[in-house]
């Protein structure tokens, strides 16, 4: 029995270490090759760099106009996630506390909409807001944020809906009796209690919006509006196979979210697993 | 429950709480979806052309568009390959990181990392591996199938996309399975052990039936993601070589925005929607029926 347990644990470790290597290896390649020049990269992609040459990073930051696309991505992601969170919480709360036919129907409609593939709305989307109404020319970033709120609300409302149901109503009654209005009660009593769910929803939405490519690639047309994935795509097209620039560019693009993960990994992992259960 | 005394106040609250959501949801989803259904009945070729009603002609064209059905069939193959492998691998990984070995959290954290990064960027990272790294290993060790540039080969390029997709998603599904596994009641497991069930029997008769809710979620997510695959497809092969890896999503994008055949592209997108809706609907319906209580 002891021997079998030991064998099982050795097998488990071996499998885990092999999977670890497979999952981390591409990132390792990015890091070691970001300091090399083209000749070294092609000659020995696996070797550690001979010197820590940050020159390519500086070149990439400059050529990519990195900070502009970084700022755009931060602004778009933060505003979208914040607004989705607030509006979805308000709506889910009201739907639970006032289950009229209209509210129940709206809830059902939103849940059903979650199976619509983005591909089957993108053509009319671009047609209506580009060719017809010219919102894409006039205000691409606000339009993008509006669209994210629209696409993100269904799942977020669905998750808040489940959580609001578990909150007892007595607390709200007390606050209403004390003379608070319905909105005041929501913001002072209910919203703070939704905080753990809000964290989960925010994490799922950040992972999605920060990395999204197809929608911004259709809405953002000017260089100064580009998010990091779009900028990376353009950069890749310009420096095709020029790995000494492409690799540092890729590394810089993934660095912000990797750093965020380093600090918030516990919450992120928990957020993802809770997001799946609800 | 909310019972407002005055109707005005009631309407005010309804607008305050649900108004913003309704507006944004309508702008992003409802109006485009409804308008998209209408567009499929027009002969629209470009945004500036006047639209003329053309009945169901676009659907007829879509059903006879061999390139569309080739891309759809390729996508179905992609769906089958990725859904099966990702779920099996994700489950095995979840099993390993909950087995009680040291540093379980470290492994969970590391295996999840690819999910932090978007498919487009992951495709570019793997492009380096497929274009530069693997051929260089193949050269040094004399392994022929590594020396071939995978992305330039019509069959291997498909598997390159499958591999990157699995690598990207297995960690996410692992996290969902972990949540399910830690919820398997300890006493049920102990009872099964005392009754003499070996590890395989416990897995087969206790763990898997209790894990059905997790599988409902993971299969739904992997199905939906695989049908809609675009980013990895675009950045890894852009549909090449010779259009051999053009999945349905890329086909629709090209039809509308490159070839400027909006009406047909939209009709094909609606066909895609119907297929995805039917398949995910059936999947959730049938797997929900397999759920058991602990």
Coordinates of C-alpha atoms in Angstrom, one line a residue:
Chain A
X1 CA 0.0 0.0 0.0
X2 CA 2.8 2.4 1.0
X3 CA 4.8 1.6 -2.2
X4 CA 1.7 2.1 -4.4
X5 CA 1.0 5.4 -2.8
X6 CA 4.6 6.5 -3.4
X7 CA 4.5 5.4 -7.0
X8 CA 1.2 7.3 -7.5
X9 CA 2.6 10.4 -6.0
X10 CA 5.8 10.2 -8.2
X11 CA 3.6 9.7 -11.3
X12 CA 1.5 12.8 -10.3
X13 CA 4.6 15.0 -9.8
X14 CA 6.1 13.8 -13.1
X15 CA 2.9 14.6 -15.0
X16 CA 2.5 18.0 -13.3
X17 CA 6.1 19.0 -14.0
X18 CA 5.7 17.9 -17.7
X19 CA 2.5 19.9 -18.0
X20 CA 4.1 22.9 -16.2
X21 CA 7.0 22.8 -18.7
X22 CA 4.6 22.6 -21.7
X23 CA 2.4 25.5 -20.4
X24 CA 5.3 27.8 -19.4
X25 CA 7.8 27.0 -22.2
X26 CA 6.4 29.5 -24.8
X27 CA 6.7 32.3 -22.2
X28 CA 10.2 31.2 -21.4
X29 CA 11.1 31.4 -25.1
X30 CA 9.7 34.9 -25.3
X31 CA 11.8 36.1 -22.3
X32 CA 15.1 34.6 -23.3
X33 CA 14.9 35.6 -26.9
X34 CA 13.8 39.2 -26.2
X35 CA 17.4 40.2 -25.5
X36 CA 18.9 38.6 -28.6
X37 CA 19.3 39.9 -32.1
X38 CA 18.0 38.0 -35.2
X39 CA 21.2 36.1 -35.7
X40 CA 21.3 34.7 -32.2
X41 CA 17.5 33.9 -32.2
X42 CA 17.7 31.8 -35.4
X43 CA 21.0 30.2 -34.3
X44 CA 20.0 29.1 -30.8
X45 CA 16.4 29.9 -29.8
X46 CA 16.8 28.0 -26.5
X47 CA 20.0 29.4 -25.1
X48 CA 20.1 32.0 -22.4
X49 CA 21.0 35.5 -23.7
X50 CA 24.7 36.3 -23.5
X51 CA 24.0 39.9 -22.4
X52 CA 21.0 41.8 -21.1
X53 CA 20.4 44.1 -24.0
X54 CA 17.3 46.2 -23.5
X55 CA 17.9 48.0 -26.8
X56 CA 15.1 46.2 -28.6
X57 CA 12.6 47.0 -25.9
X58 CA 13.3 50.7 -26.2
X59 CA 13.0 50.5 -30.0
X60 CA 9.7 48.7 -29.7
X61 CA 8.2 51.1 -27.2
X62 CA 9.1 53.9 -29.6
X63 CA 8.0 52.2 -32.9
X64 CA 4.8 50.8 -31.4
X65 CA 3.9 54.0 -29.7
X66 CA 3.4 51.5 -26.8
X67 CA 2.1 53.9 -24.1
X68 CA -0.7 55.2 -26.3
X69 CA -2.1 51.8 -27.0
X70 CA -1.6 50.8 -23.4
X71 CA -3.5 53.9 -22.2
X72 CA -6.3 53.2 -24.7
X73 CA -6.6 49.6 -23.5
X74 CA -6.7 50.6 -19.8
X75 CA -9.3 53.4 -20.4
X76 CA -11.6 51.1 -22.5
X77 CA -11.3 48.2 -20.2
X78 CA -11.7 50.0 -16.9
X79 CA -14.7 52.2 -18.0
X80 CA -16.4 49.2 -19.6
X81 CA -15.9 46.9 -16.7
X82 CA -17.0 49.6 -14.2
X83 CA -20.1 50.5 -16.0
X84 CA -21.1 46.9 -16.8
X85 CA -20.8 46.1 -13.1
X86 CA -22.9 49.0 -11.9
X87 CA -25.7 48.8 -14.5
X88 CA -25.8 45.0 -14.3
X89 CA -26.1 45.0 -10.5
X90 CA -28.9 47.6 -10.7
X91 CA -30.8 45.7 -13.3
X92 CA -30.4 42.3 -11.6
X93 CA -31.4 43.7 -8.3
X94 CA -34.6 45.3 -9.7
X95 CA -35.5 42.1 -11.6
X96 CA -35.2 40.0 -8.5
X97 CA -37.1 42.5 -6.2
X98 CA -39.8 43.3 -8.7
X99 CA -40.5 40.2 -10.8
X100 CA -43.1 41.7 -13.1
X101 CA -43.9 40.1 -16.5
X102 CA -41.8 42.7 -18.2
X103 CA -38.7 42.2 -15.9
X104 CA -38.9 38.4 -16.2
X105 CA -39.3 38.6 -19.9
X106 CA -36.3 40.9 -20.2
X107 CA -34.2 38.5 -18.0
X108 CA -35.2 35.6 -20.2
X109 CA -34.4 37.5 -23.3
X110 CA -30.9 38.5 -22.0
X111 CA -30.1 35.0 -20.9
X112 CA -31.2 33.6 -24.3
X113 CA -29.0 36.2 -26.1
X114 CA -25.9 34.7 -24.6
X115 CA -25.8 32.0 -27.3
X116 CA -25.7 34.6 -30.2
X117 CA -22.3 34.3 -31.8
X118 CA -20.7 37.7 -32.2
X119 CA -20.2 36.8 -35.9
X120 CA -24.0 37.0 -36.5
X121 CA -24.3 40.6 -35.3
X122 CA -21.0 42.1 -36.4
X123 CA -22.0 42.9 -40.0
X124 CA -25.2 44.8 -39.1
X125 CA -23.3 46.4 -36.2
X126 CA -20.7 47.9 -38.5
X127 CA -23.3 48.8 -41.1
X128 CA -25.6 50.6 -38.6
X129 CA -23.0 52.5 -36.6
X130 CA -20.4 52.9 -39.4
X131 CA -22.1 53.5 -42.8
X132 CA -25.5 54.8 -41.5
X133 CA -25.0 56.7 -38.3
X134 CA -21.2 57.4 -38.6
X135 CA -20.6 56.8 -34.9
X136 CA -17.5 54.9 -35.8
X137 CA -16.0 58.0 -37.3
X138 CA -17.3 60.4 -34.7
X139 CA -16.5 58.6 -31.4
X140 CA -15.0 55.1 -31.8
X141 CA -13.9 54.7 -28.2
X142 CA -17.2 55.7 -26.6
X143 CA -19.0 53.5 -29.1
X144 CA -16.7 50.6 -28.2
X145 CA -17.4 51.1 -24.5
X146 CA -21.2 51.2 -25.2
X147 CA -21.0 48.0 -27.2
X148 CA -19.0 46.3 -24.4
X149 CA -21.6 47.3 -21.9
X150 CA -24.3 45.9 -24.1
X151 CA -22.5 42.6 -24.8
X152 CA -21.3 42.2 -21.2
X153 CA -24.6 42.8 -19.4
X154 CA -26.3 39.5 -20.1
X155 CA -23.7 37.2 -18.3
X156 CA -23.2 39.8 -15.5
X157 CA -26.9 40.2 -14.8
X158 CA -27.3 36.5 -14.8
X159 CA -24.6 36.1 -12.2
X160 CA -25.8 39.0 -10.0
X161 CA -29.4 37.7 -10.3
X162 CA -28.4 34.4 -8.6
X163 CA -26.6 36.3 -5.8
X164 CA -29.3 39.0 -5.1
X165 CA -31.8 36.2 -4.5
X166 CA -29.8 35.0 -1.5
X167 CA -29.8 38.4 0.2
X168 CA -32.6 38.7 2.8
X169 CA -35.0 41.6 2.1
X170 CA -35.3 42.8 5.8
X171 CA -32.2 45.0 5.7
X172 CA -33.7 46.9 2.8
X173 CA -37.0 47.3 4.5
X174 CA -35.3 48.8 7.5
X175 CA -33.5 51.4 5.3
X176 CA -36.7 52.2 3.4
X177 CA -38.5 52.8 6.7
X178 CA -35.7 55.1 7.7
X179 CA -36.6 57.3 4.7
X180 CA -34.1 56.1 2.1
X181 CA -35.3 56.1 -1.5
X182 CA -35.1 52.9 -3.5
X183 CA -31.8 54.0 -5.3
X184 CA -30.3 55.1 -2.0
X185 CA -31.1 51.7 -0.5
X186 CA -29.5 50.0 -3.4
X187 CA -26.3 51.9 -3.4
X188 CA -25.9 52.1 0.4
X189 CA -27.1 48.6 1.5
X190 CA -27.2 46.2 -1.4
X191 CA -24.3 47.1 -3.7
X192 CA -21.7 46.8 -0.9
X193 CA -23.1 43.3 -0.1
X194 CA -22.6 42.3 -3.7
X195 CA -18.9 43.1 -3.5
X196 CA -17.6 39.5 -3.8
X197 CA -19.7 38.8 -6.8
X198 CA -18.6 42.2 -8.3
X199 CA -15.0 41.1 -8.0
X200 CA -15.7 37.8 -9.9
X201 CA -17.7 39.6 -12.6
X202 CA -15.0 42.3 -13.0
X203 CA -12.3 39.7 -13.4
X204 CA -14.2 37.8 -16.1
X205 CA -14.9 41.0 -17.9
X206 CA -11.4 42.3 -17.7
X207 CA -10.0 39.1 -19.1
X208 CA -12.4 39.3 -22.0
X209 CA -12.2 43.0 -22.9
X210 CA -8.5 43.5 -22.3
X211 CA -7.7 40.8 -24.8
X212 CA -10.6 41.2 -27.3
X213 CA -9.5 41.6 -30.9
X214 CA -12.3 41.2 -33.4
X215 CA -14.7 43.9 -32.2
X216 CA -12.1 46.6 -31.7
X217 CA -10.5 45.7 -35.0
X218 CA -13.8 46.6 -36.7
X219 CA -14.5 49.7 -34.7
X220 CA -11.1 51.3 -34.2
X221 CA -9.6 52.6 -37.4
X222 CA -7.2 55.3 -36.4
X223 CA -3.7 54.6 -35.0
X224 CA -4.2 56.8 -31.9
X225 CA -7.3 54.8 -30.8
X226 CA -5.7 51.3 -31.1
X227 CA -5.8 48.9 -28.2
X228 CA -2.8 46.7 -27.6
X229 CA -4.0 43.6 -29.5
X230 CA -4.8 45.7 -32.6
X231 CA -1.5 47.5 -32.3
X232 CA 0.3 44.2 -32.1
X233 CA -1.4 42.9 -35.2
X234 CA -0.3 46.0 -37.2
X235 CA 3.2 45.7 -35.8
X236 CA 3.3 42.0 -36.8
X237 CA 2.3 43.0 -40.3
X238 CA 5.0 45.7 -40.5
X239 CA 7.9 43.6 -39.1
X240 CA 6.9 40.2 -40.5
X241 CA 9.4 37.6 -39.2
X242 CA 11.7 40.2 -37.7
X243 CA 11.8 38.3 -34.5
X244 CA 14.3 40.6 -32.7
X245 CA 11.5 43.3 -32.7
X246 CA 8.4 41.0 -32.6
X247 CA 9.4 39.1 -29.5
X248 CA 10.1 42.1 -27.3
X249 CA 6.8 43.6 -28.7
X250 CA 4.9 40.4 -27.7
X251 CA 6.5 40.4 -24.3
X252 CA 5.6 44.0 -23.7
X253 CA 2.1 43.4 -24.7
X254 CA 1.5 40.5 -22.3
X255 CA 3.5 42.0 -19.5
X256 CA 0.8 44.2 -17.9
X257 CA -1.6 41.4 -17.5
X258 CA 1.1 39.0 -16.3
X259 CA 2.1 41.5 -13.6
X260 CA -1.5 42.0 -12.6
X261 CA -1.8 38.2 -12.4
X262 CA 1.3 38.0 -10.1
X263 CA -0.4 40.2 -7.6
X264 CA -4.0 39.1 -7.9
X265 CA -3.7 35.4 -8.9
X266 CA -5.7 34.2 -5.9
X267 CA -8.7 36.4 -6.7
X268 CA -8.4 35.6 -10.4
X269 CA -8.5 31.9 -10.0
X270 CA -11.3 32.1 -7.4
X271 CA -13.2 34.5 -9.7
X272 CA -13.0 32.2 -12.6
X273 CA -14.1 29.1 -10.7
X274 CA -17.0 31.0 -9.0
X275 CA -18.0 32.4 -12.4
X276 CA -18.5 28.9 -13.7
X277 CA -20.6 27.6 -10.8
X278 CA -23.1 30.4 -10.8
Chain B
X1 CA -40.7 42.6 -2.7
X2 CA -41.0 46.1 -4.2
X3 CA -44.5 47.5 -4.2
X4 CA -44.4 51.2 -4.9
X5 CA -47.5 53.3 -3.9
X6 CA -47.5 55.7 -6.7
X7 CA -47.3 54.6 -10.3
X8 CA -45.0 57.5 -11.2
X9 CA -42.5 56.5 -8.6
X10 CA -42.7 52.9 -9.8
X11 CA -42.1 53.9 -13.4
X12 CA -39.2 56.1 -12.2
X13 CA -37.5 53.2 -10.4
X14 CA -38.0 50.9 -13.3
X15 CA -36.3 53.4 -15.7
X16 CA -33.6 54.2 -13.2
X17 CA -32.6 50.5 -12.5
X18 CA -33.2 48.9 -15.9
X19 CA -33.2 51.8 -18.3
X20 CA -29.4 52.0 -19.0
X21 CA -29.1 48.3 -19.4
X22 CA -32.0 48.2 -21.9
X23 CA -30.5 51.0 -23.9
X24 CA -27.0 49.5 -24.2
X25 CA -28.3 46.0 -24.7
X26 CA -30.6 47.2 -27.5
X27 CA -27.7 49.1 -29.2
X28 CA -25.3 46.3 -29.0
X29 CA -27.4 43.2 -29.4
X30 CA -31.1 43.6 -30.1
X31 CA -31.1 46.1 -32.9
X32 CA -28.1 44.7 -34.8
X33 CA -29.5 41.1 -34.5
X34 CA -33.0 42.2 -35.7
X35 CA -31.5 44.4 -38.4
X36 CA -29.2 41.5 -39.4
X37 CA -32.1 39.3 -40.0
X38 CA -33.5 41.9 -42.3
X39 CA -30.2 42.4 -44.1
X40 CA -30.2 38.7 -45.1
X41 CA -33.2 39.4 -47.2
X42 CA -31.6 42.2 -49.2
X43 CA -29.1 42.2 -52.0
X44 CA -26.6 44.4 -50.1
X45 CA -23.1 44.3 -51.5
X46 CA -21.5 47.3 -49.8
X47 CA -22.4 49.9 -47.2
X48 CA -23.0 52.6 -49.8
X49 CA -25.2 50.6 -52.2
X50 CA -28.9 51.1 -52.0
X51 CA -30.6 48.1 -50.4
X52 CA -33.1 46.2 -52.5
X53 CA -35.3 43.4 -51.1
X54 CA -34.3 40.1 -52.6
X55 CA -36.3 37.4 -50.7
X56 CA -34.5 34.3 -49.6
X57 CA -31.9 34.5 -52.4
X58 CA -29.0 35.0 -50.0
X59 CA -29.9 31.8 -48.1
X60 CA -30.0 30.0 -51.4
X61 CA -26.6 31.3 -52.3
X62 CA -25.3 30.4 -48.8
X63 CA -26.5 26.9 -49.1
X64 CA -24.8 26.4 -52.4
X65 CA -21.6 28.3 -51.4
X66 CA -19.1 25.4 -51.2
X67 CA -16.4 27.5 -49.6
X68 CA -18.9 28.3 -46.7
X69 CA -19.7 24.6 -46.2
X70 CA -16.0 23.6 -46.4
X71 CA -15.2 26.2 -43.7
X72 CA -18.2 24.9 -41.7
X73 CA -17.1 21.3 -42.0
X74 CA -13.5 22.3 -41.0
X75 CA -15.0 24.1 -38.0
X76 CA -17.0 21.0 -37.0
X77 CA -13.8 18.9 -37.1
X78 CA -12.1 21.6 -35.1
X79 CA -15.0 21.6 -32.6
X80 CA -14.9 17.8 -32.2
X81 CA -11.1 17.7 -31.8
X82 CA -10.8 20.6 -29.3
X83 CA -13.9 19.9 -27.2
X84 CA -12.9 16.3 -26.6
X85 CA -9.2 16.9 -25.9
X86 CA -9.6 20.1 -23.8
X87 CA -12.2 18.5 -21.6
X88 CA -10.2 15.3 -21.0
X89 CA -7.0 17.2 -20.5
X90 CA -8.6 19.8 -18.2
X91 CA -10.2 17.0 -16.1
X92 CA -6.9 15.1 -15.8
X93 CA -5.1 18.4 -14.8
X94 CA -7.8 19.2 -12.3
X95 CA -7.4 15.7 -10.8
X96 CA -3.6 16.1 -10.6
X97 CA -3.8 19.5 -8.9
X98 CA -6.3 18.3 -6.3
X99 CA -4.5 15.1 -5.5
X100 CA -2.8 16.4 -2.4
X101 CA 0.7 16.9 -3.7
X102 CA 2.8 19.9 -2.6
X103 CA 2.7 23.2 -4.5
X104 CA -0.8 22.5 -5.9
X105 CA -1.6 26.2 -5.9
X106 CA 1.6 27.0 -7.8
X107 CA 0.7 24.5 -10.5
X108 CA -2.9 25.8 -10.7
X109 CA -1.6 29.3 -11.1
X110 CA 1.0 28.4 -13.8
X111 CA -1.4 26.2 -15.9
X112 CA -4.0 28.9 -16.0
X113 CA -1.5 31.5 -17.4
X114 CA -2.3 31.1 -21.1
X115 CA -5.9 32.3 -20.4
X116 CA -4.7 35.7 -19.4
X117 CA -3.6 36.5 -22.8
X118 CA -5.7 36.9 -25.9
X119 CA -5.9 34.4 -28.7
X120 CA -4.4 36.8 -31.2
X121 CA -1.2 37.3 -29.1
X122 CA -1.0 33.6 -28.3
X123 CA -1.1 32.9 -32.0
X124 CA 1.8 35.2 -32.7
X125 CA 3.8 33.6 -29.8
X126 CA 3.2 30.1 -31.3
X127 CA 4.0 31.3 -34.8
X128 CA 7.5 31.8 -33.5
X129 CA 7.5 28.2 -32.2
X130 CA 6.1 26.7 -35.3
X131 CA 8.1 28.8 -37.8
X132 CA 11.5 29.0 -35.9
X133 CA 11.8 26.8 -32.9
X134 CA 10.4 23.4 -33.9
X135 CA 12.2 23.3 -37.3
X136 CA 15.5 24.2 -35.6
X137 CA 15.0 21.2 -33.1
X138 CA 14.1 19.0 -36.1
X139 CA 17.2 20.1 -37.9
X140 CA 19.5 19.3 -35.0
X141 CA 18.0 16.0 -34.1
X142 CA 17.1 14.9 -37.6
X143 CA 13.4 14.6 -36.9
X144 CA 11.6 15.0 -40.2
X145 CA 8.1 16.0 -39.0
X146 CA 9.5 18.7 -36.8
X147 CA 11.6 20.1 -39.6
X148 CA 8.6 20.8 -41.8
X149 CA 7.1 24.2 -41.3
X150 CA 3.8 23.2 -39.8
X151 CA 2.0 26.4 -40.8
X152 CA 2.9 25.9 -44.4
X153 CA 1.4 22.5 -44.6
X154 CA -2.3 22.1 -45.4
X155 CA -2.9 19.4 -42.8
X156 CA -0.4 20.2 -40.1
X157 CA -1.6 23.8 -40.0
X158 CA -5.0 22.7 -38.9
X159 CA -3.4 20.7 -36.0
X160 CA -1.3 23.7 -35.1
X161 CA -4.5 25.7 -34.4
X162 CA -5.9 22.7 -32.5
X163 CA -2.7 22.5 -30.3
X164 CA -2.7 26.2 -29.5
X165 CA -6.4 26.2 -28.7
X166 CA -5.9 23.3 -26.3
X167 CA -2.9 24.9 -24.7
X168 CA -4.9 28.1 -24.2
X169 CA -8.1 26.6 -22.8
X170 CA -7.1 23.5 -20.9
X171 CA -6.1 25.5 -17.8
X172 CA -9.4 27.4 -17.8
X173 CA -11.5 24.2 -17.8
X174 CA -9.1 22.8 -15.2
X175 CA -10.1 25.6 -12.8
X176 CA -13.8 24.8 -13.4
X177 CA -13.2 21.1 -12.8
X178 CA -11.3 21.9 -9.6
X179 CA -14.3 23.8 -8.3
X180 CA -16.4 20.7 -9.1
X181 CA -13.9 18.2 -7.6
X182 CA -13.6 19.9 -4.3
X183 CA -17.4 19.8 -4.0
X184 CA -17.5 16.0 -4.2
X185 CA -18.5 15.2 -0.6
X186 CA -15.7 13.5 1.4
X187 CA -18.0 11.2 3.2
X188 CA -19.4 9.8 -0.1
X189 CA -15.9 9.1 -1.2
X190 CA -15.0 7.4 2.1
X191 CA -18.1 5.3 2.0
X192 CA -17.2 4.1 -1.5
X193 CA -13.7 3.3 -0.3
X194 CA -14.9 1.3 2.7
X195 CA -17.3 -0.5 0.4
X196 CA -14.3 -1.7 -1.5
X197 CA -14.4 0.4 -4.5
X198 CA -11.0 0.9 -6.1
X199 CA -9.8 4.1 -7.6
X200 CA -11.2 3.4 -11.0
X201 CA -14.6 2.4 -9.7
X202 CA -14.7 5.5 -7.5
X203 CA -13.9 7.7 -10.5
X204 CA -16.4 5.9 -12.7
X205 CA -19.3 5.5 -10.3
X206 CA -18.9 8.4 -7.8
X207 CA -16.8 11.2 -9.1
X208 CA -17.9 11.4 -12.8
X209 CA -21.6 11.4 -12.1
X210 CA -21.2 14.1 -9.5
X211 CA -19.1 16.1 -11.9
X212 CA -21.8 16.3 -14.6
X213 CA -22.7 19.9 -13.7
X214 CA -19.1 20.9 -14.3
X215 CA -19.1 19.1 -17.6
X216 CA -22.3 20.9 -18.7
X217 CA -20.4 24.2 -18.2
X218 CA -17.1 23.2 -19.7
X219 CA -18.6 21.5 -22.7
X220 CA -20.9 24.4 -23.3
X221 CA -18.0 26.9 -23.1
X222 CA -15.6 24.8 -25.3
X223 CA -18.3 24.2 -27.9
X224 CA -19.3 27.8 -28.2
X225 CA -15.6 29.0 -28.2
X226 CA -14.6 26.5 -30.9
X227 CA -17.5 27.4 -33.2
X228 CA -16.6 31.0 -32.9
X229 CA -12.8 30.6 -33.2
X230 CA -11.2 33.5 -34.9
X231 CA -8.3 35.2 -33.2
X232 CA -5.9 32.2 -33.1
X233 CA -7.0 31.2 -36.6
X234 CA -6.2 34.7 -37.8
X235 CA -2.9 35.2 -36.2
X236 CA -1.5 31.7 -36.7
X237 CA -2.4 31.0 -40.3
X238 CA -4.8 33.7 -41.5
X239 CA -6.7 30.9 -43.1
X240 CA -3.8 29.7 -45.2
X241 CA -2.0 27.9 -46.7
X242 CA -4.3 28.2 -49.8
X243 CA -7.4 28.7 -47.7
X244 CA -7.0 25.3 -46.1
X245 CA -7.6 26.5 -42.5
X246 CA -10.3 29.1 -43.1
X247 CA -12.8 28.4 -40.3
X248 CA -16.4 29.6 -40.6
X249 CA -15.9 32.8 -38.6
X250 CA -13.1 33.9 -40.8
X251 CA -15.1 32.9 -43.9
X252 CA -18.0 35.2 -42.8
X253 CA -15.6 38.1 -42.0
X254 CA -14.0 37.7 -45.5
X255 CA -17.3 37.4 -47.3
X256 CA -18.6 40.6 -45.8
X257 CA -15.6 42.9 -45.3
X258 CA -13.2 41.7 -48.0
X259 CA -15.4 40.4 -50.8
X260 CA -18.1 43.0 -50.0
X261 CA -21.0 40.5 -50.2
X262 CA -22.8 41.7 -47.1
X263 CA -26.1 40.0 -47.6
X264 CA -24.7 36.6 -48.2
X265 CA -22.1 36.9 -45.4
X266 CA -24.9 37.9 -43.0
X267 CA -27.1 35.0 -44.2
X268 CA -24.2 32.6 -43.5
X269 CA -23.7 34.2 -40.1
X270 CA -27.3 33.5 -39.3
X271 CA -26.9 29.9 -40.4
X272 CA -23.9 29.7 -38.1
X273 CA -26.1 31.1 -35.3
X274 CA -28.8 28.5 -35.8
X275 CA -26.3 25.6 -35.9
X276 CA -24.6 26.9 -32.6
X277 CA -28.0 27.5 -30.9
X278 CA -29.3 24.0 -31.8
X279 CA -26.1 22.2 -30.8
X280 CA -25.5 24.0 -27.5
X281 CA -29.2 23.8 -26.7
X282 CA -29.3 20.1 -27.2
X283 CA -26.0 19.7 -25.3
X284 CA -27.3 21.5 -22.2
X285 CA -30.7 19.8 -22.4
X286 CA -29.3 16.3 -22.5
X287 CA -26.4 16.7 -20.1
X288 CA -28.7 18.4 -17.6
X289 CA -30.8 15.2 -17.6
X290 CA -27.6 13.3 -16.6
X291 CA -27.2 15.3 -13.4
X292 CA -27.5 13.4 -10.1
X293 CA -27.8 14.6 -6.5
X294 CA -25.0 13.7 -4.1

